[in-house]
Amino acid sequence: MSTLLSFDNVTSYYGATPILRDFSFEMEKGQCLCVLGRNGVGKTTLMRTIMGLTDRSSGAIRINGVELSGQATHVRAKQGLGYVPQGRGILSNFTVRENILLGTFARADRSGDIPEICLRIFPYLKENLDRRAGLLSGGQKQQLAIARALAVDPQILLLDEPTEGIQPNIVHEIGEILMMLNREFGISLIVTEQHIKVARKLGDAFLMVDNGRVVARGPMPEMTDELIERHMTI
């Protein structure tokens, strides 16, 4: 397998405060990497650092060997990054169609159409393209956020707490959709997740974060109960 994304001694800041410190890892093409840890340890900052949304960072971030450090967020998106932020970031006054089309602005091919994959995977959205996004349920908004990120035509889909605040039956549905995107469509995933069960089912590999540092990583079968106890229980 070839390395798709790499972090080499990355330190990422808000203001003068380093949130990630000497952060290093590699991700292989086609992988689903689950990032775990307690609240406030730097998981969201990792996602925002990949997208260039923190105040500044040092160290090297590469996608397919191309250096991303110093690149604007829209340039990174064109390298193949789709982002589903925590809280989803849906524009409530826009329609479903308009929200999805926002993702197409970062496509390398500059296509202005809704990609077929978005409509195929999310039939509810296909049937409600002219519905105002603010009227959707939490689970439907999460589907819309994923569809918007897919409209970028990403190599890597970044999902920050995709099951947070969603009913248990919808959590299962979102997990199934993510597995399909990864295993059938070959899209690499980085998922921050609090649900251990979801992470174990979804992920090929894990990254355990504590206090802004990588404290453990490896194939998912190596994520032991002892590691979870040490770095995730409060």
Short mmCIF file of C-alpha atoms in Angstrom, two decimals:
data_model
loop_
_atom_site.label_atom_id
_atom_site.label_comp_id
_atom_site.label_asym_id
_atom_site.label_seq_id
_atom_site.Cartn_x
_atom_site.Cartn_y
_atom_site.Cartn_z
CA MET A 1 0.00 0.00 0.00
CA SER A 2 1.20 3.53 -0.74
CA THR A 3 1.28 6.41 1.74
CA LEU A 4 -1.57 8.83 1.03
CA LEU A 5 -1.27 11.32 3.89
CA SER A 6 1.65 11.97 6.21
CA PHE A 7 2.29 14.23 9.20
CA ASP A 8 5.92 14.76 10.16
CA ASN A 9 6.50 16.51 13.52
CA VAL A 10 3.54 18.84 13.09
CA THR A 11 2.81 21.40 15.79
CA SER A 12 -0.43 23.36 15.31
CA TYR A 13 -1.43 26.56 17.08
CA TYR A 14 -4.40 28.67 18.06
CA GLY A 15 -2.82 32.03 18.78
CA ALA A 16 0.45 31.37 20.60
CA THR A 17 -0.82 28.12 22.14
CA PRO A 18 0.26 24.79 20.61
CA ILE A 19 -2.66 22.34 20.57
CA LEU A 20 -1.01 19.53 18.58
CA ARG A 21 2.62 18.89 19.50
CA ASP A 22 5.19 17.00 17.38
CA PHE A 23 2.37 15.07 15.77
CA SER A 24 3.48 12.33 13.34
CA PHE A 25 1.62 9.56 11.52
CA GLU A 26 1.12 8.06 8.08
CA MET A 27 -2.07 6.91 6.42
CA GLU A 28 -2.26 4.44 3.56
CA LYS A 29 -4.46 4.79 0.49
CA GLY A 30 -7.84 3.10 0.96
CA GLN A 31 -7.54 3.03 4.74
CA CYS A 32 -10.13 4.02 7.34
CA LEU A 33 -8.23 5.61 10.22
CA CYS A 34 -10.16 6.21 13.47
CA VAL A 35 -8.83 8.95 15.74
CA LEU A 36 -9.77 8.43 19.39
CA GLY A 37 -9.26 10.18 22.71
CA ARG A 38 -11.10 12.13 25.38
CA ASN A 39 -12.80 15.44 24.64
CA GLY A 40 -10.39 18.35 24.33
CA VAL A 41 -7.22 16.37 23.53
CA GLY A 42 -6.78 17.72 19.97
CA LYS A 43 -8.88 15.49 17.68
CA THR A 44 -10.81 18.37 16.10
CA THR A 45 -7.59 20.40 15.87
CA LEU A 46 -6.04 17.53 13.89
CA MET A 47 -8.87 17.74 11.34
CA ARG A 48 -8.64 21.53 11.17
CA THR A 49 -4.85 21.33 10.78
CA ILE A 50 -5.20 19.00 7.79
CA MET A 51 -7.60 21.52 6.23
CA GLY A 52 -5.43 24.55 7.09
CA LEU A 53 -7.97 26.03 9.51
CA THR A 54 -5.77 26.64 12.56
CA ASP A 55 -3.84 29.89 13.04
CA ARG A 56 -0.55 28.31 11.97
CA SER A 57 1.37 25.06 12.00
CA SER A 58 4.97 23.89 11.67
CA GLY A 59 6.30 20.58 10.37
CA ALA A 60 5.39 18.79 7.13
CA ILE A 61 1.92 17.70 5.96
CA ARG A 62 1.86 15.84 2.65
CA ILE A 63 -0.83 14.25 0.50
CA ASN A 64 0.54 11.93 -2.19
CA GLY A 65 3.93 13.48 -1.49
CA VAL A 66 2.67 17.04 -2.20
CA GLU A 67 3.45 19.49 0.62
CA LEU A 68 0.28 21.11 1.99
CA SER A 69 1.84 23.33 4.66
CA GLY A 70 1.17 26.98 3.91
CA GLN A 71 -1.52 26.14 1.33
CA ALA A 72 -4.96 27.77 1.62
CA THR A 73 -7.94 25.59 2.53
CA HIS A 74 -9.49 25.68 -0.97
CA VAL A 75 -6.14 24.58 -2.48
CA ARG A 76 -6.03 21.64 -0.04
CA ALA A 77 -9.59 20.69 -0.99
CA LYS A 78 -8.51 20.51 -4.64
CA GLN A 79 -5.79 18.04 -3.60
CA GLY A 80 -8.66 15.73 -2.67
CA LEU A 81 -9.81 16.57 0.87
CA GLY A 82 -13.49 16.53 1.81
CA TYR A 83 -14.40 17.75 5.32
CA VAL A 84 -17.44 17.08 7.50
CA PRO A 85 -16.89 19.33 10.55
CA GLN A 86 -18.19 18.74 14.05
CA GLY A 87 -21.63 20.35 14.18
CA ARG A 88 -21.96 19.70 10.41
CA GLY A 89 -21.77 23.34 9.23
CA ILE A 90 -24.99 23.11 7.20
CA LEU A 91 -26.36 26.42 5.87
CA SER A 92 -29.93 26.29 7.18
CA ASN A 93 -31.40 28.92 4.83
CA PHE A 94 -29.98 27.19 1.74
CA THR A 95 -31.74 24.28 0.07
CA VAL A 96 -30.37 20.74 0.09
CA ARG A 97 -29.30 21.28 -3.53
CA GLU A 98 -27.49 24.54 -2.75
CA ASN A 99 -25.64 22.99 0.20
CA ILE A 100 -24.39 20.09 -1.92
CA LEU A 101 -23.38 22.39 -4.79
CA LEU A 102 -21.12 24.33 -2.41
CA GLY A 103 -18.89 21.25 -2.37
CA THR A 104 -18.49 21.28 -6.15
CA PHE A 105 -16.60 24.60 -6.07
CA ALA A 106 -13.47 22.75 -4.89
CA ARG A 107 -13.64 20.00 -7.52
CA ALA A 108 -10.57 19.73 -9.73
CA ASP A 109 -12.81 19.27 -12.80
CA ARG A 110 -14.91 22.36 -11.88
CA SER A 111 -18.11 20.45 -12.60
CA GLY A 112 -21.11 22.40 -11.35
CA ASP A 113 -23.48 19.43 -11.20
CA ILE A 114 -24.42 17.36 -8.17
CA PRO A 115 -22.30 14.19 -8.47
CA GLU A 116 -24.26 10.98 -9.01
CA ILE A 117 -22.67 9.37 -5.93
CA CYS A 118 -24.43 11.89 -3.64
CA LEU A 119 -27.86 11.09 -5.05
CA ARG A 120 -27.25 7.34 -5.21
CA ILE A 121 -26.15 6.99 -1.59
CA PHE A 122 -28.69 9.41 -0.11
CA PRO A 123 -32.11 8.81 -1.73
CA TYR A 124 -33.84 11.06 0.82
CA LEU A 125 -31.70 14.01 -0.31
CA LYS A 126 -32.37 13.18 -3.97
CA GLU A 127 -36.12 13.41 -3.28
CA ASN A 128 -35.82 16.64 -1.29
CA LEU A 129 -33.30 18.75 -3.22
CA ASP A 130 -35.45 21.88 -2.95
CA ARG A 131 -36.23 21.50 0.76
CA ARG A 132 -34.67 24.08 3.07
CA ALA A 133 -31.79 22.42 4.94
CA GLY A 134 -32.87 23.91 8.28
CA LEU A 135 -35.99 21.72 8.19
CA LEU A 136 -34.02 18.45 8.14
CA SER A 137 -33.56 16.19 11.16
CA GLY A 138 -30.13 15.77 12.76
CA GLY A 139 -29.47 12.52 10.89
CA GLN A 140 -30.60 14.03 7.58
CA LYS A 141 -28.32 17.04 8.14
CA GLN A 142 -25.42 14.66 8.71
CA GLN A 143 -26.26 12.92 5.44
CA LEU A 144 -26.26 16.34 3.76
CA ALA A 145 -22.89 17.26 5.29
CA ILE A 146 -21.39 14.00 3.98
CA ALA A 147 -22.97 14.56 0.53
CA ARG A 148 -21.51 18.08 0.38
CA ALA A 149 -18.04 16.72 1.25
CA LEU A 150 -18.43 13.97 -1.39
CA ALA A 151 -19.22 16.64 -4.00
CA VAL A 152 -15.56 17.69 -3.70
CA ASP A 153 -14.64 14.29 -5.24
CA PRO A 154 -12.31 13.56 -2.32
CA GLN A 155 -9.47 11.07 -2.02
CA ILE A 156 -9.77 11.47 1.76
CA LEU A 157 -12.98 12.19 3.64
CA LEU A 158 -12.43 13.79 7.07
CA LEU A 159 -15.34 13.27 9.48
CA ASP A 160 -15.27 14.93 12.89
CA GLU A 161 -17.58 13.07 15.33
CA PRO A 162 -20.04 11.98 12.60
CA THR A 163 -22.29 10.09 15.05
CA GLU A 164 -22.43 12.82 17.73
CA GLY A 165 -25.96 13.77 18.80
CA ILE A 166 -27.62 11.27 16.46
CA GLN A 167 -30.22 8.63 17.41
CA PRO A 168 -28.81 5.09 17.81
CA ASN A 169 -30.63 3.69 14.73
CA ILE A 170 -29.21 6.53 12.60
CA VAL A 171 -25.71 5.96 14.06
CA HIS A 172 -25.84 2.44 12.57
CA GLU A 173 -27.03 3.84 9.22
CA ILE A 174 -24.24 6.46 9.08
CA GLY A 175 -21.70 3.73 9.94
CA GLU A 176 -22.98 1.56 7.08
CA ILE A 177 -22.75 4.50 4.64
CA LEU A 178 -19.16 5.24 5.69
CA MET A 179 -18.18 1.58 5.30
CA MET A 180 -19.68 1.60 1.80
CA LEU A 181 -17.79 4.76 0.82
CA ASN A 182 -14.54 3.23 2.06
CA ARG A 183 -14.88 -0.37 0.88
CA GLU A 184 -16.94 -0.04 -2.30
CA PHE A 185 -15.93 3.39 -3.56
CA GLY A 186 -12.33 3.28 -2.28
CA ILE A 187 -12.47 6.64 -0.48
CA SER A 188 -9.98 6.85 2.39
CA LEU A 189 -11.51 8.01 5.69
CA ILE A 190 -10.23 9.77 8.78
CA VAL A 191 -12.91 9.64 11.48
CA THR A 192 -12.78 11.10 14.98
CA GLU A 193 -15.11 9.00 17.09
CA GLN A 194 -16.25 8.60 20.70
CA HIS A 195 -18.15 5.36 20.12
CA ILE A 196 -15.62 2.54 20.55
CA LYS A 197 -18.00 0.03 18.98
CA VAL A 198 -18.40 2.19 15.83
CA ALA A 199 -14.64 2.74 15.60
CA ARG A 200 -13.85 -0.97 15.90
CA LYS A 201 -16.38 -1.88 13.22
CA LEU A 202 -15.39 0.90 10.83
CA GLY A 203 -11.64 1.31 11.19
CA ASP A 204 -8.67 -0.55 9.73
CA ALA A 205 -6.29 1.41 11.95
CA PHE A 206 -6.44 3.71 14.96
CA LEU A 207 -4.65 6.75 16.29
CA MET A 208 -4.98 7.43 20.03
CA VAL A 209 -4.49 11.07 21.01
CA ASP A 210 -3.86 12.52 24.46
CA ASN A 211 -2.83 16.06 25.34
CA GLY A 212 -2.15 16.97 21.71
CA ARG A 213 0.19 14.04 21.05
CA VAL A 214 -0.04 10.61 19.44
CA VAL A 215 0.17 8.15 22.34
CA ALA A 216 -0.64 4.93 20.44
CA ARG A 217 -1.36 3.84 16.88
CA GLY A 218 -1.61 0.66 14.88
CA PRO A 219 -4.01 -1.79 13.22
CA MET A 220 -7.48 -1.79 14.83
CA PRO A 221 -7.04 -5.25 16.47
CA GLU A 222 -4.19 -3.72 18.52
CA MET A 223 -6.55 -1.19 20.15
CA THR A 224 -6.83 -2.99 23.47
CA ASP A 225 -9.26 -2.41 26.32
CA GLU A 226 -6.27 -1.33 28.41
CA LEU A 227 -5.44 1.46 25.92
CA ILE A 228 -9.06 2.58 25.92
CA GLU A 229 -9.17 2.56 29.71
CA ARG A 230 -5.98 4.61 29.94
CA HIS A 231 -6.73 7.24 27.32
CA MET A 232 -10.52 7.43 26.99
CA THR A 233 -12.16 6.88 30.37
CA ILE A 234 -12.72 9.97 32.48
#
